[in-house]
C-alpha positions as semicolon CSV with decimal commas, in nm:
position;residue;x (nm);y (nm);z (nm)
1;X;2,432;-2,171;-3,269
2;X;2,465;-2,028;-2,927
3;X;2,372;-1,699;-3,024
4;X;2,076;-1,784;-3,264
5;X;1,870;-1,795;-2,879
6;X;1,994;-1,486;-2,809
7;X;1,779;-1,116;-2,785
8;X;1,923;-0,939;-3,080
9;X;2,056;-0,621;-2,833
10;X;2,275;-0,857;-2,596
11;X;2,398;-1,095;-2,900
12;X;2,693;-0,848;-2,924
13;X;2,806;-0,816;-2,572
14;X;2,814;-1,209;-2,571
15;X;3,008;-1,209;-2,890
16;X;3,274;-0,986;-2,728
17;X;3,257;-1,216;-2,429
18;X;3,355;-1,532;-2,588
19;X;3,633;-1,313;-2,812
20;X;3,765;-1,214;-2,521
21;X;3,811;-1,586;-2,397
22;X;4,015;-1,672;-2,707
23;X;4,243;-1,455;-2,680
24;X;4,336;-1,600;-2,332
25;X;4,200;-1,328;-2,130
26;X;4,060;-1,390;-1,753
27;X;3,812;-1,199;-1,529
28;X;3,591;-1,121;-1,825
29;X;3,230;-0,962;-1,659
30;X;2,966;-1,204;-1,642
31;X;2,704;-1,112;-1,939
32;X;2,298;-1,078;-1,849
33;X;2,056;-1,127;-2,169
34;X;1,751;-1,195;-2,262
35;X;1,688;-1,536;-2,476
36;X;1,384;-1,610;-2,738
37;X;1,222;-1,934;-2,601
38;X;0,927;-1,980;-2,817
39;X;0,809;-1,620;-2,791
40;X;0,856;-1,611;-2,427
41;X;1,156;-1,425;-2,274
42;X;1,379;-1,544;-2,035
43;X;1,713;-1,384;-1,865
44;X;1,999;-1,598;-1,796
45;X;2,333;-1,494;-1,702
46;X;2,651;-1,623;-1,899
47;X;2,957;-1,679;-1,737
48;X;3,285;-1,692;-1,953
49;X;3,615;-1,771;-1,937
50;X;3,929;-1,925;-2,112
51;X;3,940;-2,305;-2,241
52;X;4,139;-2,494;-2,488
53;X;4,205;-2,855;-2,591
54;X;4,489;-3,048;-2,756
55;X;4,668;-2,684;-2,802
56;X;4,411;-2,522;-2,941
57;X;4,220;-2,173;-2,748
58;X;3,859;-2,167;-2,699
59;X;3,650;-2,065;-2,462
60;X;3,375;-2,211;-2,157
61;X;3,070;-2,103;-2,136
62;X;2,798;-2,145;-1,822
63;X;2,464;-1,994;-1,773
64;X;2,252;-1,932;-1,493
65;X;1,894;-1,914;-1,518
66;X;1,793;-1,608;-1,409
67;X;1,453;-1,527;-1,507
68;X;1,243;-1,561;-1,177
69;X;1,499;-1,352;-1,005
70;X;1,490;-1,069;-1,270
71;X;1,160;-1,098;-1,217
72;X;1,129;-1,027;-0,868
73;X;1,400;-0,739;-0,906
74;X;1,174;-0,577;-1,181
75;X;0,847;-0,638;-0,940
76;X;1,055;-0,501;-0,590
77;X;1,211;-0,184;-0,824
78;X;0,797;-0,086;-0,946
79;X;0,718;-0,160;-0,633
80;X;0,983;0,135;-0,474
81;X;0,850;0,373;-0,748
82;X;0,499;0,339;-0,745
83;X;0,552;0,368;-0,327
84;X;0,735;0,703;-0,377
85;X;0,532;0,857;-0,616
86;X;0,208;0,738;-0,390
87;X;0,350;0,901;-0,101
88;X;0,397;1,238;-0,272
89;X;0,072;1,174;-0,421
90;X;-0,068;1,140;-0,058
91;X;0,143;1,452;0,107
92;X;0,030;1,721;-0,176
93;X;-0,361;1,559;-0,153
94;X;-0,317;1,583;0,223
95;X;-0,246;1,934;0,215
96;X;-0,454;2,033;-0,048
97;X;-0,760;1,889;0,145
98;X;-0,690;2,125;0,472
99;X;-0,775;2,446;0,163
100;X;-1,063;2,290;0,037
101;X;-1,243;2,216;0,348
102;X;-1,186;2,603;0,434
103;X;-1,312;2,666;0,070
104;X;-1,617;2,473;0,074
105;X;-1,670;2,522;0,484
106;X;-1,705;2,948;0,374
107;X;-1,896;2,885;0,114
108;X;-2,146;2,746;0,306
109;X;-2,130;2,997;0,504
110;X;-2,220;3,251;0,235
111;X;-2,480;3,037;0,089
112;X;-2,674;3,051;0,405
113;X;-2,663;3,390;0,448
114;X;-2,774;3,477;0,052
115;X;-3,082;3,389;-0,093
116;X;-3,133;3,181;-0,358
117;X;-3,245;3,491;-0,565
118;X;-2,942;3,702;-0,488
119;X;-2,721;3,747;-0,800
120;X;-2,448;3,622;-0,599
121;X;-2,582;3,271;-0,514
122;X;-2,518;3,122;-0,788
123;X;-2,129;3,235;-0,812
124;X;-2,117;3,095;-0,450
125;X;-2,236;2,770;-0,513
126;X;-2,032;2,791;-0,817
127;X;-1,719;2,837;-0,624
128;X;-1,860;2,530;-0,384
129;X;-1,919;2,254;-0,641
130;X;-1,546;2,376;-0,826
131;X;-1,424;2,285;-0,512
132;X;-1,574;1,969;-0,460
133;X;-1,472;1,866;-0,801
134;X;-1,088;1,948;-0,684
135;X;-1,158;1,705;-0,388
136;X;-1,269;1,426;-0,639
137;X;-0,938;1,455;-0,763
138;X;-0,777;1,477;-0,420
139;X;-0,951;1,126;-0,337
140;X;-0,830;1,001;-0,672
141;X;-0,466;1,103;-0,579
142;X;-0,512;0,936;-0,240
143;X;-0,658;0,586;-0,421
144;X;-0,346;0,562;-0,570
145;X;-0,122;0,610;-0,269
146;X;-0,366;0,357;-0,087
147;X;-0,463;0,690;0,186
148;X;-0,793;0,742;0,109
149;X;-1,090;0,723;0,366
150;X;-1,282;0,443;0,243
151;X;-1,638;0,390;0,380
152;X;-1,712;0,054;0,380
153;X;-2,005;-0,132;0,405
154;X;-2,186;-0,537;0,313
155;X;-2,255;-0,498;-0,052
156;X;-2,399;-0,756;-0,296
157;X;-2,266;-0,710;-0,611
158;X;-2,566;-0,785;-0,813
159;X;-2,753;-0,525;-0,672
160;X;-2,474;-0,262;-0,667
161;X;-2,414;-0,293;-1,080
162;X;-2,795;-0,310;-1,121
163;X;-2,814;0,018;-0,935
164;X;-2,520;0,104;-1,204
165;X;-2,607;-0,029;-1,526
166;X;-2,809;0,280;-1,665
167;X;-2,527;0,531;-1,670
168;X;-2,276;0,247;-1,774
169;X;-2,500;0,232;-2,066
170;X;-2,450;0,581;-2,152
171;X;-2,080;0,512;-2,128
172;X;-2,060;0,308;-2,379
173;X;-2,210;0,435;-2,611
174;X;-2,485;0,404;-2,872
175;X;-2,234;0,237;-3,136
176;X;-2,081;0,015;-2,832
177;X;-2,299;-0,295;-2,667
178;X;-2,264;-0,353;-2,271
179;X;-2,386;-0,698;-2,146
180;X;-2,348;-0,768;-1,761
181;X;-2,410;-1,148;-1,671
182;X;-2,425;-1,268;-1,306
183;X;-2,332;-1,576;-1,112
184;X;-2,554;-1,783;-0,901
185;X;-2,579;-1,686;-0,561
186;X;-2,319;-1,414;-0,523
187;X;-2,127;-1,355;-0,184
188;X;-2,125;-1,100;0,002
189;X;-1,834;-0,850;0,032
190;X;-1,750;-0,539;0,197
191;X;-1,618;-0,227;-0,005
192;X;-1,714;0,133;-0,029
193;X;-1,976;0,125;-0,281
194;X;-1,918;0,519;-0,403
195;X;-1,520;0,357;-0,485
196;X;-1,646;0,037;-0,612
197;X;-1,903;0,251;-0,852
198;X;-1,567;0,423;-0,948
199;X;-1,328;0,185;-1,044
200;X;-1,622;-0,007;-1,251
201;X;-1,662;0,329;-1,466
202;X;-1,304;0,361;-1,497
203;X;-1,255;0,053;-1,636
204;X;-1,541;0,076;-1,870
205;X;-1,445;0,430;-1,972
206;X;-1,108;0,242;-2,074
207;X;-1,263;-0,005;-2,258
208;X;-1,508;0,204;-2,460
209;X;-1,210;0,418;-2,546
210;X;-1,033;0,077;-2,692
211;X;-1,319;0,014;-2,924
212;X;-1,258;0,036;-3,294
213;X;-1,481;0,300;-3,460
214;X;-1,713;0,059;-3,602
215;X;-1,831;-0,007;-3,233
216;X;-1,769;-0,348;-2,991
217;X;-1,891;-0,505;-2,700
218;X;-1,826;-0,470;-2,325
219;X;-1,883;-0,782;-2,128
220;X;-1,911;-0,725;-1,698
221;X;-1,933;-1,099;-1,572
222;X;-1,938;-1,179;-1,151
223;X;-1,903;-1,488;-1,022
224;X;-1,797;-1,723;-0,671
225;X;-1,438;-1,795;-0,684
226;X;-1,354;-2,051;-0,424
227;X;-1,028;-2,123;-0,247
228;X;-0,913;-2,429;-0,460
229;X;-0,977;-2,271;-0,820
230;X;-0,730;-2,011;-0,757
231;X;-0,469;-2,150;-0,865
232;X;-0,632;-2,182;-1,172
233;X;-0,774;-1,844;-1,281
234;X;-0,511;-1,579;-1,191
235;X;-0,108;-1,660;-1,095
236;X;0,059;-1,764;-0,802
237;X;0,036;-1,394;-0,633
238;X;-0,350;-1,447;-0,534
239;X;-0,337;-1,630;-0,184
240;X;-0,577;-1,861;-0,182
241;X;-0,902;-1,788;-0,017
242;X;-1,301;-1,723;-0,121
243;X;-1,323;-1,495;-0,339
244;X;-1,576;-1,254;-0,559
245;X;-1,471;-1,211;-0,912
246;X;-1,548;-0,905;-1,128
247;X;-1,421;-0,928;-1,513
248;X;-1,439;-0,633;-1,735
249;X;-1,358;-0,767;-2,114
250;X;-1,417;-0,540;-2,415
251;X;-1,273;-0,689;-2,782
252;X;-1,117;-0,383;-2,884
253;X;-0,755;-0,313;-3,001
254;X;-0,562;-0,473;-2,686
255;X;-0,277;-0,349;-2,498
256;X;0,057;-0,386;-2,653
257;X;0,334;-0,600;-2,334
258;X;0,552;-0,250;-2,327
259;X;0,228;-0,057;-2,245
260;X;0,090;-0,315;-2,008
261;X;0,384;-0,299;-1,770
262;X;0,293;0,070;-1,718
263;X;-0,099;0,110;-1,710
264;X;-0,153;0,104;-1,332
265;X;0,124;0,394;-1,259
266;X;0,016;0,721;-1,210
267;X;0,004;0,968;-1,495
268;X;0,077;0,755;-1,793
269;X;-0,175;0,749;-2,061
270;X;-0,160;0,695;-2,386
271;X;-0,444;0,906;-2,472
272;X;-0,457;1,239;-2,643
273;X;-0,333;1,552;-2,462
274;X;-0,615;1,690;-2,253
275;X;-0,848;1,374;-2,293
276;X;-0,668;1,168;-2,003
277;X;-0,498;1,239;-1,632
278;X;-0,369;0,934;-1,614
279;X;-0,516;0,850;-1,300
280;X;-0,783;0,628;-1,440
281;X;-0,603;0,300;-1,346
282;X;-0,435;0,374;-1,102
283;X;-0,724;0,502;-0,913
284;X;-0,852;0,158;-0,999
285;X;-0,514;0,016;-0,874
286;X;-0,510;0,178;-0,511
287;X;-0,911;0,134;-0,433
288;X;-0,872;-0,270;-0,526
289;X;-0,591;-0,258;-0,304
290;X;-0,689;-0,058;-0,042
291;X;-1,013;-0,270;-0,043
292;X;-0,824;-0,625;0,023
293;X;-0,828;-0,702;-0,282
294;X;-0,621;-0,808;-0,616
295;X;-0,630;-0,702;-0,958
296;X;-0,523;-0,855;-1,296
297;X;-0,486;-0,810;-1,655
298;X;-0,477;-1,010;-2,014
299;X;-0,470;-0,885;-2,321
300;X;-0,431;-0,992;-2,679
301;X;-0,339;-0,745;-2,942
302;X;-0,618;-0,729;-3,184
303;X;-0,850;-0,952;-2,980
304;X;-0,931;-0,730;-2,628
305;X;-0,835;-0,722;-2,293
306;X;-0,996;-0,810;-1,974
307;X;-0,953;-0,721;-1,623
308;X;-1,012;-0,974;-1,321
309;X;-1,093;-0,838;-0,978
310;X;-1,073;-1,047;-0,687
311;X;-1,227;-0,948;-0,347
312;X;-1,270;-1,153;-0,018
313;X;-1,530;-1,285;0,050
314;X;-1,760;-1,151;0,308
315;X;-2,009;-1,267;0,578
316;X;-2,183;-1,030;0,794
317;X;-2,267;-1,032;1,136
318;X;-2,561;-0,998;1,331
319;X;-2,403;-0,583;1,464
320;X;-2,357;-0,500;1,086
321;X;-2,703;-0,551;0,988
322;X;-2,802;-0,362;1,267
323;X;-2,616;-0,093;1,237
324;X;-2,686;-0,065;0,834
325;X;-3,083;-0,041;0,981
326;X;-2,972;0,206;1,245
327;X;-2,825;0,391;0,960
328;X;-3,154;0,422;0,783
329;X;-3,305;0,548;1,062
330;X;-3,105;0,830;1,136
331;X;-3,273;1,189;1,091
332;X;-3,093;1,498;1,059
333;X;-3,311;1,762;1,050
334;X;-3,230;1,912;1,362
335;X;-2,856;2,124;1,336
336;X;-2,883;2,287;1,649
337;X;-2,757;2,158;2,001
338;X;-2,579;2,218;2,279
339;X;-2,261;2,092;2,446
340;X;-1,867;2,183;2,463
341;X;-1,682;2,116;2,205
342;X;-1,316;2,140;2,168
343;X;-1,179;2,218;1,837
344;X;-0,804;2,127;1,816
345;X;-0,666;2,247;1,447
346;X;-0,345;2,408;1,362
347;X;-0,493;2,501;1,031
348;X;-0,601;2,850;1,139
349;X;-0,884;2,883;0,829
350;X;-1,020;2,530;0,891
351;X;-1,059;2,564;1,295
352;X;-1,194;2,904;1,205
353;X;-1,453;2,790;0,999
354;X;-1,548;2,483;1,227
355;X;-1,568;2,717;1,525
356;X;-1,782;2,938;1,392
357;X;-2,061;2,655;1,243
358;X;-2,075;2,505;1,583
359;X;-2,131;2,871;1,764
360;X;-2,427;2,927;1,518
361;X;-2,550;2,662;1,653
362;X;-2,579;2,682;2,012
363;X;-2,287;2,525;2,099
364;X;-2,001;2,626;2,323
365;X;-1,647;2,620;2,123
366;X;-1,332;2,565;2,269
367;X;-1,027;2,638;2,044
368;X;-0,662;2,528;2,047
369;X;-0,409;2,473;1,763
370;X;-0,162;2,166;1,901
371;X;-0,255;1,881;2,147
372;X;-0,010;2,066;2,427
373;X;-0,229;2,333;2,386
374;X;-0,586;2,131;2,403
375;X;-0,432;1,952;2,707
376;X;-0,412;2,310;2,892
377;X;-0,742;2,390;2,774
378;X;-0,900;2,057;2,943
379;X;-0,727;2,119;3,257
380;X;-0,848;2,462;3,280
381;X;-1,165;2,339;3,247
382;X;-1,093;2,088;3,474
383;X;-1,220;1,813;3,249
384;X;-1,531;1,941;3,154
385;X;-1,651;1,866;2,768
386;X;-1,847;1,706;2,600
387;X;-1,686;1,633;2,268
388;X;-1,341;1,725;2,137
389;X;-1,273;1,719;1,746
390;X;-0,933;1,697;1,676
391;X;-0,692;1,690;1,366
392;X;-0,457;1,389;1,386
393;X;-0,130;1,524;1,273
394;X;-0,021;1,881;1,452
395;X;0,303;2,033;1,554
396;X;0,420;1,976;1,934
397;X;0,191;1,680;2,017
398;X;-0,028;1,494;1,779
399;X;-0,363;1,392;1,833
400;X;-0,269;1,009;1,911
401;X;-0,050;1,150;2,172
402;X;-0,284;1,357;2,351
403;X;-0,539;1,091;2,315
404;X;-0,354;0,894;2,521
405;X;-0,260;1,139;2,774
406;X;-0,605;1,249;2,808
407;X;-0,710;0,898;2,832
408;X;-0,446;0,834;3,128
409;X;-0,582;1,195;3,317
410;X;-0,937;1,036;3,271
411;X;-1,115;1,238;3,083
412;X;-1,394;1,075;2,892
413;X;-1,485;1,308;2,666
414;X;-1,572;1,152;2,317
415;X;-1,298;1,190;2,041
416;X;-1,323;1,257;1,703
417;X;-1,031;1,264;1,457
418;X;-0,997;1,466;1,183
419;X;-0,819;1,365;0,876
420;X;-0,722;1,435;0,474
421;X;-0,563;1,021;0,518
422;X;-0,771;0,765;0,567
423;X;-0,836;0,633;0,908
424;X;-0,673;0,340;0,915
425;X;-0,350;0,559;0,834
426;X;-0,334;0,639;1,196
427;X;-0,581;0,394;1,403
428;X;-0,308;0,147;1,446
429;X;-0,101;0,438;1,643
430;X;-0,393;0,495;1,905
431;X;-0,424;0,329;2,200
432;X;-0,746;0,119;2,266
433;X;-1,099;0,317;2,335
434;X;-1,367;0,454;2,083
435;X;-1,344;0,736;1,860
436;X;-1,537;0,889;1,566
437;X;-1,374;1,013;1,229
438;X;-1,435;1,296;1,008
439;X;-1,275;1,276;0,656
440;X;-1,160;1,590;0,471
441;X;-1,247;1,823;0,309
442;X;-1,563;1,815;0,483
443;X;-1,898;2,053;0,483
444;X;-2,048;2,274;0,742
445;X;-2,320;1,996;0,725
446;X;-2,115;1,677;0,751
447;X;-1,966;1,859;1,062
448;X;-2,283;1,910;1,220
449;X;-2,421;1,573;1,186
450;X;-2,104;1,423;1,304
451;X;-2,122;1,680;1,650
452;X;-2,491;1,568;1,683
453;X;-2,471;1,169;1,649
454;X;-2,133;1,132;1,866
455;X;-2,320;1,351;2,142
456;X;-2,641;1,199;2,091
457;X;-2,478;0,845;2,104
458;X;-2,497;0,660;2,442
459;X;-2,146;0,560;2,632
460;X;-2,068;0,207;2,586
């Protein structure tokens, strides 16, 4: 009767537990299984030993329940691997982002020295958008290690999926319906709205490819969550707070509970070779986190699946919508200027290419390839700069180091750090003052207009 509760694979092991037990033996190895409660699995962990009454040998038998702490081994152990395999993820994307900014940074070059009529324009700009397509998958590689530079800003999520809902329509597909339904009065939050864009397409990508071939439906439905119903639409792991809730449900096949465990690690698909990276949902995975927010799934096989996003909610200040107005202000017509600039960059092809955009341009270009060395180069200017641009992680002395040096020397020149991570990978090293940042890869034009607006911007 014991055993009828028992997982099939650990009945055995149990069996040879209690044997053992008759036959008088001691220190028999405590026995972990899985039992069948009413199609949901629990662990316990049996204990065994030796027993008898009125002469007779038998055997006693305790269990432990063990099922939340399985749990939280299972959790802490996909935790470990998905945190290896994101830094990895985040060193090789890293590195590869120091060649494509040299990539696209000469190309630029190139294309501004060839007319559009020249037979070699086009394999130029060819060359440029390849690269730039490798960088998409760099900043997909750095989603999932939680590294990438996100940008921010107050969105309403009405507008941003209205702005959407054309090329989610192509998506889907003729044979497939889409149907997006909004709460009442929305909140605000704050998220990168080219990442946000992203992670909706993924997961509607995912659900189109779920539907049977007679066609379905994909349902996007936002709503207020506040901080007492949380409790009652997702588990215990969502703290409780305001909330903005995006659901993605489609009614296609489902995903089956071995698959599910697995969908948000990197590489595993169970698509078709060549029709998936893998990265899909993962990508969706890292951006949700990396945004403040959660992400869950449910899914019934045959039925569908949907997926519940939860992000804080947000109210904006007075500075933000001033700045988002400031922002639409900005013109950037004018690349040329004048200045120093000091170009710190042990990546010989990227300070290269830097150095020789801001020359072009009128301005004077300083070069040095550690933060020892761009220390030696301020003093022998004897302070004198106007900006320095500056890669945060170099050989001898990194850029938060020689921030803070510089900062203790007083020299005021205006910083801005360079980076393939995102910026809040390093901010928490720096000491306090104000600096710019400059994402890589990045283009001769990004570059520019980041020189112009830091040296055009007023000293607080």
């Amino acid at each position: 009767l014991l055993l009828q509760g028992i997982n099939e694979r650990d009945r055995a092991t149990l069996r040879s537990a209690i044997d053992e037990a008759f036959k008088g033996k001691s220190d028999i190895r405590p026995v972990d299984a899985t039992l069948e409660d009413g199609g949901a699995l629990r662990s316990a962990r049996f204990f065994v030993s030796p027993g008898g009454d009125a002469g007779k040998s038998g055997a006693m038998i305790y269990a432990l329940d063990t099922t939340e702490q399985r749990k939280l081994q299972e959790e802490f152990a996909q935790s470990q691997k998905m945190n290896a395999v994101g830094q990895l993820a985040g060193g090789i994307a890293h590195d590869f982002n120091n060649m494509l900014t040299a990539i696209i940074g000469y190309s630029d070059l190139l294309l501004s020295s060839h007319r559009p009529t020249d037979p070699a324009f086009r394999d130029i700009r060819q060359i440029k958008e390849t690269a730039n397509r490798a960088a998409g998958l760099t900043r997909q590689l750095l989603a999932f290690s939680r590294r990438q530079t996100l940008r921010p800003q107050v969105l309403q999520l009405s507008e941003a999926l209205s702005d959407l809902q054309i090329l989610l329509r192509r998506v889907v597909g003729e044979k497939n319906e889409l149907e997006v339904r909004h709460g009442r009065d929305l909140w605000f939050i704050k998220a990168d709205i080219t990442q946000f864009e992203q992670v909706i397409i993924n997961l509607v990508v995912n659900a189109r490819d779920a539907m049977p071939a007679t066609g379905g439906r994909v349902q996007i439905r936002t709503r207020n969550v506040l901080m007492k119903e949380c409790a009652s639409v997702a588990d215990e792991t969502l703290p409780s707070a305001d909330y903005v809730l995006i659901e993605v449900e489609d009614n296609g096949g489902g995903i089956p509970p071995e698959v599910r465990e697995k969908i948000f690690e990197p590489f595993f698909t169970t698509k078709e070779v060549g029709k998936g990276t893998g990265l899909g949902l993962s990508t969706v995975f890292g951006i949700v986190k990396q945004s403040g927010g959660y992400i869950f799934v449910d899914s019934d096989l045959g039925k569908g699946t949907v997926f519940r996003i939860f992000l804080p909610r947000h109210v904006p200040d007075e500075k933000e919508a001033v700045a988002k107005s400031d922002e639409a202000a900005k013109t950037t017509a004018d690349y040329t200027g004048q200045g120093i600039i000091l170009l710190v960059e042990d990546e010989d092809a990227v300070r290269s290419i830097g150095a020789r955009a801001l020359s072009s341009r009128g301005f004077t270009v300083l070069e040095a390839t550690t933060g020892q060395e761009a220390l030696e180069v301020v003093d022998a200017q004897k302070g004198k700069g106007d900006l320095i641009i500056s890669d945060v992680v170099m050989p001898e002395r990194d850029a938060p180091a020689m921030f803070a040096e510089l900062r203790k020397r007083g020299v005021r020149a205006k910083i801005v750090f360079v980076s393939g991570y995102a910026e809040e990978a390093f901010a928490k090293n720096l000491p306090e003052g104000e600096f710019g940042f400059l994402p890589k890869p990045f283009s001769i034009k990004q570059l520019i207009e980041t020189v112009k607006s830091h040296l055009s911007a007023q000293p607080s």
